[in-house]
Coordinates of C-alpha atoms in Angstrom, one line a residue:
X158 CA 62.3 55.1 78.5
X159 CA 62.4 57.6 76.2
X160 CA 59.9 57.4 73.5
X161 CA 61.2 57.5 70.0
X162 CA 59.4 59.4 67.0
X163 CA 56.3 58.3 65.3
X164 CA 56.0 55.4 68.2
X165 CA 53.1 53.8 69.0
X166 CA 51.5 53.9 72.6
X167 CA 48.7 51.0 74.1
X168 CA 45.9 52.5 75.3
X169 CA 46.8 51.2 78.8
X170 CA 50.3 53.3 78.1
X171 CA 48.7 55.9 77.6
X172 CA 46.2 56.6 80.4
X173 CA 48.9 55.8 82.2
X174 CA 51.1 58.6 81.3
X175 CA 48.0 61.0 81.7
X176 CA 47.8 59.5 85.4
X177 CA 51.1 60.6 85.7
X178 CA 51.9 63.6 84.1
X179 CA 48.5 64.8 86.7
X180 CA 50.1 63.8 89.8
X181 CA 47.4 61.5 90.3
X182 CA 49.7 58.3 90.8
X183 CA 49.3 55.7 93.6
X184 CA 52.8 56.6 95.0
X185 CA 53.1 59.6 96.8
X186 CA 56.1 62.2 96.8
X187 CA 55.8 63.0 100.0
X188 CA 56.7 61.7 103.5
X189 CA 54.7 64.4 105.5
X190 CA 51.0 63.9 105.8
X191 CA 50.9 67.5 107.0
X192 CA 50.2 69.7 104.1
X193 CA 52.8 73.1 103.5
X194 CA 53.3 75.5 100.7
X195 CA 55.8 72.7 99.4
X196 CA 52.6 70.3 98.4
X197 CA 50.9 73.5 96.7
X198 CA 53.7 74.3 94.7
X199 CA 54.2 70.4 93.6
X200 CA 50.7 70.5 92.9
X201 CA 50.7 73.2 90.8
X202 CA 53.6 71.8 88.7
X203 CA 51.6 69.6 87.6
X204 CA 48.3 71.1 87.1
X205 CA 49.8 74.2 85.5
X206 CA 46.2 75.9 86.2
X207 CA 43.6 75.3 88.7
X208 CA 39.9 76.0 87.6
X209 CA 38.1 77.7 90.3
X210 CA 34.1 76.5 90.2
X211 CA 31.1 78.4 92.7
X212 CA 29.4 75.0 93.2
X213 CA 29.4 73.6 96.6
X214 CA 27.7 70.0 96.4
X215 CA 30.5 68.5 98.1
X216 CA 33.1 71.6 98.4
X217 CA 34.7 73.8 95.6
X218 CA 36.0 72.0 92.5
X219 CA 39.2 73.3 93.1
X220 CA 39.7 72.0 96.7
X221 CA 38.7 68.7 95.2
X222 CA 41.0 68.8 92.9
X223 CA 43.8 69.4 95.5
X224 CA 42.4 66.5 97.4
X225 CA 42.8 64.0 95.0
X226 CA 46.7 65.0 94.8
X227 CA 47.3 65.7 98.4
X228 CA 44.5 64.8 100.6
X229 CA 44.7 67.0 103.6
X230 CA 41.4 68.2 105.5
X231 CA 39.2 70.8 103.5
X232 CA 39.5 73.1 105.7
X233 CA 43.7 73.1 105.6
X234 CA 43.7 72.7 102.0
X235 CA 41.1 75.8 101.8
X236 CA 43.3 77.9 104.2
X237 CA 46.6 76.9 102.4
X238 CA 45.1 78.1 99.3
X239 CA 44.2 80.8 100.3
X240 CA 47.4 81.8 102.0
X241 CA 49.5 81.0 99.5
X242 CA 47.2 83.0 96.9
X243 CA 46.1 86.6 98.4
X244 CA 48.8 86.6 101.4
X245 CA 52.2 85.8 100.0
X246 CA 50.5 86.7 96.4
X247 CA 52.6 83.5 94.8
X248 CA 49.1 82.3 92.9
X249 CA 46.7 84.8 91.3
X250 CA 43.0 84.6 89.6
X251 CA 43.0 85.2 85.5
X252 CA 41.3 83.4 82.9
X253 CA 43.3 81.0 81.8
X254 CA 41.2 78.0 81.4
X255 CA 37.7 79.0 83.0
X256 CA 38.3 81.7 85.9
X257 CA 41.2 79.6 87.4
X258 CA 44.6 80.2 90.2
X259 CA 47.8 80.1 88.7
X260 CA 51.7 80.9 89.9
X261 CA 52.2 84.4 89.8
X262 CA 55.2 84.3 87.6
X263 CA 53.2 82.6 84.8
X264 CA 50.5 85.7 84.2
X265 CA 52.6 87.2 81.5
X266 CA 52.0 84.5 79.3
X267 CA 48.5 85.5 79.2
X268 CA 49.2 89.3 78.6
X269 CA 47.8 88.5 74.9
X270 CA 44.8 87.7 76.6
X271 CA 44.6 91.3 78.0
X272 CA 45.7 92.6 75.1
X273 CA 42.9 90.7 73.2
X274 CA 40.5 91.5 75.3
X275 CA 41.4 95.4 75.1
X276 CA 40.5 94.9 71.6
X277 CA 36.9 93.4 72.4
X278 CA 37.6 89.5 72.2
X279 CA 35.6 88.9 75.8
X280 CA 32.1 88.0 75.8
X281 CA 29.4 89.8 73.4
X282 CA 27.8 91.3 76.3
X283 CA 30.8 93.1 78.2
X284 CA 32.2 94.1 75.1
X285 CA 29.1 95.8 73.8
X286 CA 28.6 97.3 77.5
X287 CA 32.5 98.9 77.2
X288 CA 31.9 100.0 73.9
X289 CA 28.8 101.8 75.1
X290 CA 29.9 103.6 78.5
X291 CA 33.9 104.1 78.4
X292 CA 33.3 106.9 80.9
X293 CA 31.5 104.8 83.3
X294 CA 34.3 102.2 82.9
X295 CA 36.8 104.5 83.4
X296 CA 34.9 105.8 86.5
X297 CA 35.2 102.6 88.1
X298 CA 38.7 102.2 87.4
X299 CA 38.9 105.6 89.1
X300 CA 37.3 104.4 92.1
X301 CA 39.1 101.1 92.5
X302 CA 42.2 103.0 92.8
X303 CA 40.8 105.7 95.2
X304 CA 39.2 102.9 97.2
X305 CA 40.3 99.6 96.4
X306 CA 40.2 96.8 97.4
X307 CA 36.4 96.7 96.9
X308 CA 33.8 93.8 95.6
X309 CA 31.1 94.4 93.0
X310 CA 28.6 95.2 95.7
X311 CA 30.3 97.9 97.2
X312 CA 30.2 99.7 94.0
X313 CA 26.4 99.9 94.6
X314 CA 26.5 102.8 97.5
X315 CA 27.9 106.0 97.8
X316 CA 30.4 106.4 100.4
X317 CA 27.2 109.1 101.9
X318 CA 24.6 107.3 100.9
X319 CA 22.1 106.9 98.4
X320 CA 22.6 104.7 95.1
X321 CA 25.9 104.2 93.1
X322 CA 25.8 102.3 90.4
X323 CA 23.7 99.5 89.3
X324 CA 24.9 96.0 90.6
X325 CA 25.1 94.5 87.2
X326 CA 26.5 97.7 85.3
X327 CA 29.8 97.9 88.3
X328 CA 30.4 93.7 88.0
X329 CA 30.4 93.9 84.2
X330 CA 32.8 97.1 84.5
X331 CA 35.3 94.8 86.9
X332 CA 35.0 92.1 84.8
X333 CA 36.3 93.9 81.9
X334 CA 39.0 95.8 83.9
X335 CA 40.2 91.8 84.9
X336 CA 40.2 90.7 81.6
X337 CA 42.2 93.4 80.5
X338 CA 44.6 93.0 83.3
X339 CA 43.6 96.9 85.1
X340 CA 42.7 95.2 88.1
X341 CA 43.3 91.5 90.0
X342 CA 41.8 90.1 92.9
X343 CA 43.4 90.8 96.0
X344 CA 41.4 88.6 98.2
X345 CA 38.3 86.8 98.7
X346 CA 36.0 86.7 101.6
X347 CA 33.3 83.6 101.5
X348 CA 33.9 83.5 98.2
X349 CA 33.3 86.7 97.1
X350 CA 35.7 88.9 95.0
X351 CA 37.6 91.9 95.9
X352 CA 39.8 93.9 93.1
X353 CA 42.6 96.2 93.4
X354 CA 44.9 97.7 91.0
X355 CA 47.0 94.8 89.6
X356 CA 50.2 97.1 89.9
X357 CA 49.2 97.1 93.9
X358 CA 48.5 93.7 94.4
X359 CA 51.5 91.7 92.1
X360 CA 55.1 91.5 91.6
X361 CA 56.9 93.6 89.5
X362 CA 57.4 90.4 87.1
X363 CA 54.2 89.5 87.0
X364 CA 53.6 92.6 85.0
X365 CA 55.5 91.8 82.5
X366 CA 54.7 92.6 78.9
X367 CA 57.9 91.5 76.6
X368 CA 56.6 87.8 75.8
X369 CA 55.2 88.3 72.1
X370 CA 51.8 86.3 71.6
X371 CA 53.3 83.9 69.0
X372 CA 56.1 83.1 71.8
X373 CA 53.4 82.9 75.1
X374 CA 51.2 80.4 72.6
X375 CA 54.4 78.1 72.0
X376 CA 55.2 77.8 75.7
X377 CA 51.6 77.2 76.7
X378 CA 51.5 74.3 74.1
X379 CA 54.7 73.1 75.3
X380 CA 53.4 73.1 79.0
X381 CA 50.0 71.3 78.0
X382 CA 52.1 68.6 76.7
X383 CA 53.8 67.8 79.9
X384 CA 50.5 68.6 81.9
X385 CA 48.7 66.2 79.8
X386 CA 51.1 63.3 79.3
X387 CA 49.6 62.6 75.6
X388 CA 47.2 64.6 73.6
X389 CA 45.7 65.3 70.2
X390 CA 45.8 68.5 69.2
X391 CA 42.5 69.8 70.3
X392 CA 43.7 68.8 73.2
X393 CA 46.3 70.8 74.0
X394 CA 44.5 73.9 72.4
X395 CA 41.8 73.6 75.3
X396 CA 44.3 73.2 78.1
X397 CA 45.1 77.0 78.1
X398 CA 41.5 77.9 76.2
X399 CA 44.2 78.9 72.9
X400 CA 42.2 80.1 69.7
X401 CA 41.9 77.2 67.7
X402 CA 43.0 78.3 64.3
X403 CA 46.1 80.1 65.9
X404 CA 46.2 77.4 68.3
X405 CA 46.7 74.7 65.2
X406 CA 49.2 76.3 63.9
X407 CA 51.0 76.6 66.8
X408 CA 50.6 72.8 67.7
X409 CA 52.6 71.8 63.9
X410 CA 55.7 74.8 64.5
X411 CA 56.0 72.6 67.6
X412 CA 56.3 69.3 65.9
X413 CA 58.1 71.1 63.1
X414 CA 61.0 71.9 65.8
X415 CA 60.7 68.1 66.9
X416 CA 59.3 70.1 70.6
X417 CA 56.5 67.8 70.4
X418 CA 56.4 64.4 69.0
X419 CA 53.2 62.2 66.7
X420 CA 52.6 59.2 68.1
X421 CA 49.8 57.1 67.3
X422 CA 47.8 55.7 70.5
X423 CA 45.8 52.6 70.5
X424 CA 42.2 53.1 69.9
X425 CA 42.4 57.2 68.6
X426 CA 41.1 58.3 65.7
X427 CA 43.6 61.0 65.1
X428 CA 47.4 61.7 66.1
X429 CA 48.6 62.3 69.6
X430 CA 51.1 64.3 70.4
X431 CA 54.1 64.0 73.8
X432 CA 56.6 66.0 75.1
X433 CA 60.3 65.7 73.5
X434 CA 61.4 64.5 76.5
X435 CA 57.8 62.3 77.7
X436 CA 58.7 58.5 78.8
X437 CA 56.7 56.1 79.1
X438 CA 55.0 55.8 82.7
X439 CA 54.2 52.4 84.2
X440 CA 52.7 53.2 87.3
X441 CA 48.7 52.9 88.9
X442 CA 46.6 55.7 89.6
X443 CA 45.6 55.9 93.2
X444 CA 41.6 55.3 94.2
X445 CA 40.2 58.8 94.3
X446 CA 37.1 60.3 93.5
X447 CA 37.7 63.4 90.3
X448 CA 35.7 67.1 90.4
X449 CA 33.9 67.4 87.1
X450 CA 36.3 69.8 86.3
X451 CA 39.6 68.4 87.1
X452 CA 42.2 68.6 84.2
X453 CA 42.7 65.0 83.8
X454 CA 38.5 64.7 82.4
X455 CA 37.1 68.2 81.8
X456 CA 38.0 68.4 78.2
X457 CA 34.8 65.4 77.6
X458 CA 35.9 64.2 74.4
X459 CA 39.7 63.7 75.3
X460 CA 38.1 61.7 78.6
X461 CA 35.9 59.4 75.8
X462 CA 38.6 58.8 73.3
X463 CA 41.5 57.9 76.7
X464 CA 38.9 56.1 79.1
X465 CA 36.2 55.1 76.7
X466 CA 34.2 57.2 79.3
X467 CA 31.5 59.6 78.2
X468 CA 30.8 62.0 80.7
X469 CA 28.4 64.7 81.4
X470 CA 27.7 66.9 84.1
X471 CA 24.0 67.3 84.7
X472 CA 23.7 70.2 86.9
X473 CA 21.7 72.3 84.5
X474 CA 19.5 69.1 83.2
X475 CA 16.0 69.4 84.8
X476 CA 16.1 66.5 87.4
X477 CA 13.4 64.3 85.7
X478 CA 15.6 64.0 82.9
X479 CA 18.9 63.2 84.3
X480 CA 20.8 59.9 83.8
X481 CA 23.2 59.4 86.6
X482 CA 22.8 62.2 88.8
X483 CA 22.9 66.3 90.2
X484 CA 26.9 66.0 91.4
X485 CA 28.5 62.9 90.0
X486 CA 32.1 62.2 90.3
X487 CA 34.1 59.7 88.2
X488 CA 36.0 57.3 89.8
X489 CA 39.4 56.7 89.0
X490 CA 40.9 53.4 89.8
X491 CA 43.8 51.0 88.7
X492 CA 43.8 54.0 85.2
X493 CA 40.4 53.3 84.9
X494 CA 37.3 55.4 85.4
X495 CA 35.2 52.7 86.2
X496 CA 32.5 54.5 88.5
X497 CA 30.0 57.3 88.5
X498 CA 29.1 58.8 92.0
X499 CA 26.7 61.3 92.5
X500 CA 27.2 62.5 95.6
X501 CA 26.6 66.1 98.2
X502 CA 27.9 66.8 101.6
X503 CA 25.3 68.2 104.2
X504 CA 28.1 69.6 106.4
X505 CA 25.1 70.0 108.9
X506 CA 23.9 66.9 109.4
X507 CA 27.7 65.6 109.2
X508 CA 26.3 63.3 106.3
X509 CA 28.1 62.4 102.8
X510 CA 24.9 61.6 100.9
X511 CA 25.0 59.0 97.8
X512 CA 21.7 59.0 95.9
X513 CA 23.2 57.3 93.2
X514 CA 26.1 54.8 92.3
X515 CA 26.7 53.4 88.6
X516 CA 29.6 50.7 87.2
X517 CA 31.0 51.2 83.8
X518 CA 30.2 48.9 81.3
X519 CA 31.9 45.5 82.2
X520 CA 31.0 45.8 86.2
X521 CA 33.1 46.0 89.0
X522 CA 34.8 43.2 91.1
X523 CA 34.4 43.5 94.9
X524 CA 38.1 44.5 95.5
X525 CA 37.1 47.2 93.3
X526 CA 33.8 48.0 95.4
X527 CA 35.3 48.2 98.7
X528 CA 38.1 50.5 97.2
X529 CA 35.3 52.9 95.9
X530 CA 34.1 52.6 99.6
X531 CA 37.2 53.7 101.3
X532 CA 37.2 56.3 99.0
X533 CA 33.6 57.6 100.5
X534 CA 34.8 57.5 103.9
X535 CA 38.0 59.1 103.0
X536 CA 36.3 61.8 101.2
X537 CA 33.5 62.0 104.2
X538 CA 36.5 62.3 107.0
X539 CA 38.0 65.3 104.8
X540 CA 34.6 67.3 104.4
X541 CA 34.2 66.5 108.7
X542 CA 31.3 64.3 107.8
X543 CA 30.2 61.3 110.3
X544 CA 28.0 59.3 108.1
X545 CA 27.4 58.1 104.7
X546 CA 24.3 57.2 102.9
X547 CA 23.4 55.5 100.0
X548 CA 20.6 55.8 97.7
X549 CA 18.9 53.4 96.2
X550 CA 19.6 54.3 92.7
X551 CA 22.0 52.7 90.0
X552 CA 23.7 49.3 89.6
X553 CA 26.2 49.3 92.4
X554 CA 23.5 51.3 94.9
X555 CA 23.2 47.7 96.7
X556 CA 26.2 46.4 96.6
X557 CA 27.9 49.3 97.9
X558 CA 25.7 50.1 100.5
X559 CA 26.1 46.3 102.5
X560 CA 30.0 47.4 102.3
X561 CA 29.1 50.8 103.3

């Protein structure tokens, strides 16, 4: 059903539409269990954005996040990717969250980006390095379109030898001529970053520059809404990494227009906001293990305030002092987020380690145990891993591992 005006939504209703609106229901779209371009595209419809993260405890954050939509192998998701991105050119690398993918056609709603960052809104230390060496930037830019497309370290050696520029000086120069929109990247190889011209590498419409920044803002609202099932307005600002002051502003011209509607959801302390046009989803979530960066949880206090789940990623925290673990997943079950798994893949060995496994608060049933279990496997078969192993550490450590 439609929901009306100023309605009120159940907590349950609303993690349910979040499930939903993020692909990430138990029922799947497709009848094919090979993966095409077709499954990228859907996924993308529903992701808007893909945030693109270098750490590899288990594989790249965004190949996680693909899994947990469409499942595939890594390897086949990794290759489809990267087909679909720096081959046919219908995804491309900008900004637009973190460093993220996203269809081709949808870069000129980020031109105000480029334009902003022209005028020095990037971060204090590229701006200050521009704004010191224009020539030297401009040198770059000169070589990328004598030579591109080249990576950062290339930059570092004179096509006869001897010493170019200075590592650092040539990847802070890049990274300004992306954020301004000069340059894209065409291609990577093991990760790594190659730029060329933007006007070489992208369609003519990708190029274009007639969406006004008032207009692009209202659209990227509009598409967080239906990305996000039900928000708060901070929400919706940090789906698209809007400024938050313009972003505001934007958020009540939407409701003003009746484009996005208040509704209060069970449990909030502030007003959420759906689409015009959002219903009401009923449905379950499937059983699937989330990258600390995937849409549906890495805005932490919208994850707190729909799934009562406070989540940190401890990467950075010195081991002695961390709580749950180096790599740990949330598991997403029946709507819930009812697990924490810290986990890393030792492609090697062929071994999905577990050091550490924790329940939310209220425990977990055993229907609930051996569904996080499948999950392992599942998630061990897609990484080519043989064997898992559990640590001893957490509340569930035990149980799991006799299911295990």
């Amino acid at each position: 059903m439609v929901v009306a005006k100023h309605t009120e939504l159940s907590s349950a209703q609303a993690r349910s539409m979040a499930v939903s609106a993020q692909g990430l229901q138990a029922a799947s779209p497709f009848s094919s269990s090979r993966l095409d371009i077709r499954h990228l595209r859907w996924a993308f419809q529903r992701l808007g954005v893909l945030q693109i993260d270098a750490v590899n405890a288990v594989a790249r954050s965004h190949l996680l996040v693909l899994r947990a939509r469409l499942g595939g192998s890594h390897d086949g998701l990794s290759e489809l990717l990267d087909h679909t991105a720096y081959e046919r050119h219908e995804l491309t690398e900008y900004w637009c969250h973190e460093a993220s993918y996203l269809p081709v056609n949808d870069l000129p709603l980020f031109r105000w980006r480029m334009h902003r960052a022209e005028q020095g809104e990037v971060w204090g230390g590229i701006r200050e390095f521009v704004a010191e060496n224009p020539e030297f930037v401009e040198e770059v830019a000169n070589y990328v379109a004598v030579n591109g497309p080249i990576n950062a370290g290339q930059l570092q050696t004179k096509p006869k030898g001897g010493t170019w520029w200075a590592w650092s000086e040539a990847k802070v120069a890049l990274e300004w001529l992306f954020w301004t929109g000069q340059v894209t990247v065409s291609k990577r190889e093991k990760f790594t970053r190659f730029y060329d011209l933007s006007a070489r590498v992208l369609p003519t419409q990708a190029l274009d520059d007639s969406l006004s920044e008032i207009e692009a803002h209202h659209e990227l609202i509009r598409r967080a809404g239906v990305h996000l099932g039900v928000a708060a307005a901070e929400d919706l600002i940090d789906y698209f990494r809007l400024p938050k002051v313009d972003g505001r502003q934007r958020v009540m011209e939407l409701v003003e227009n009746n484009e996005l509607l208040p509704v209060q959801v069970e449990g909030w302390d502030r007003v959420g906001y759906i689409s015009a046009d959002a219903k009401v989803a009923i449905g379950v979530s499937k059983s699937v293990l989330l990258s600390p960066f995937d849409p549906l949880v890495w805005f932490r206090p919208r994850t707190q305030r729909l799934f009562d789940f406070k989540y940190r990623l401890e990467i950075y925290v010195p081991a002695a002092k961390r709580v749950h673990g180096y790599y740990v997943l949330p598991f997403l079950h029946a709507n819930q987020l009812c697990a924490r798994v810290d986990v890393k893949a030792d492609t090697k060995a062929r071994v999905l380690h577990v050091p550490a496994v924790y329940a939310e608060a209220g425990g977990m049933s055993d229907d609930v145990v051996e569904a996080l279990a499948s999950e392992l496997w599942a998630l061990a078969a897609w990484r080519n891993l043989e064997t898992i192993k559990v640590g001893q550490r957490g509340d569930l450590a035990q149980r799991l591992k006799k299911v295990i």
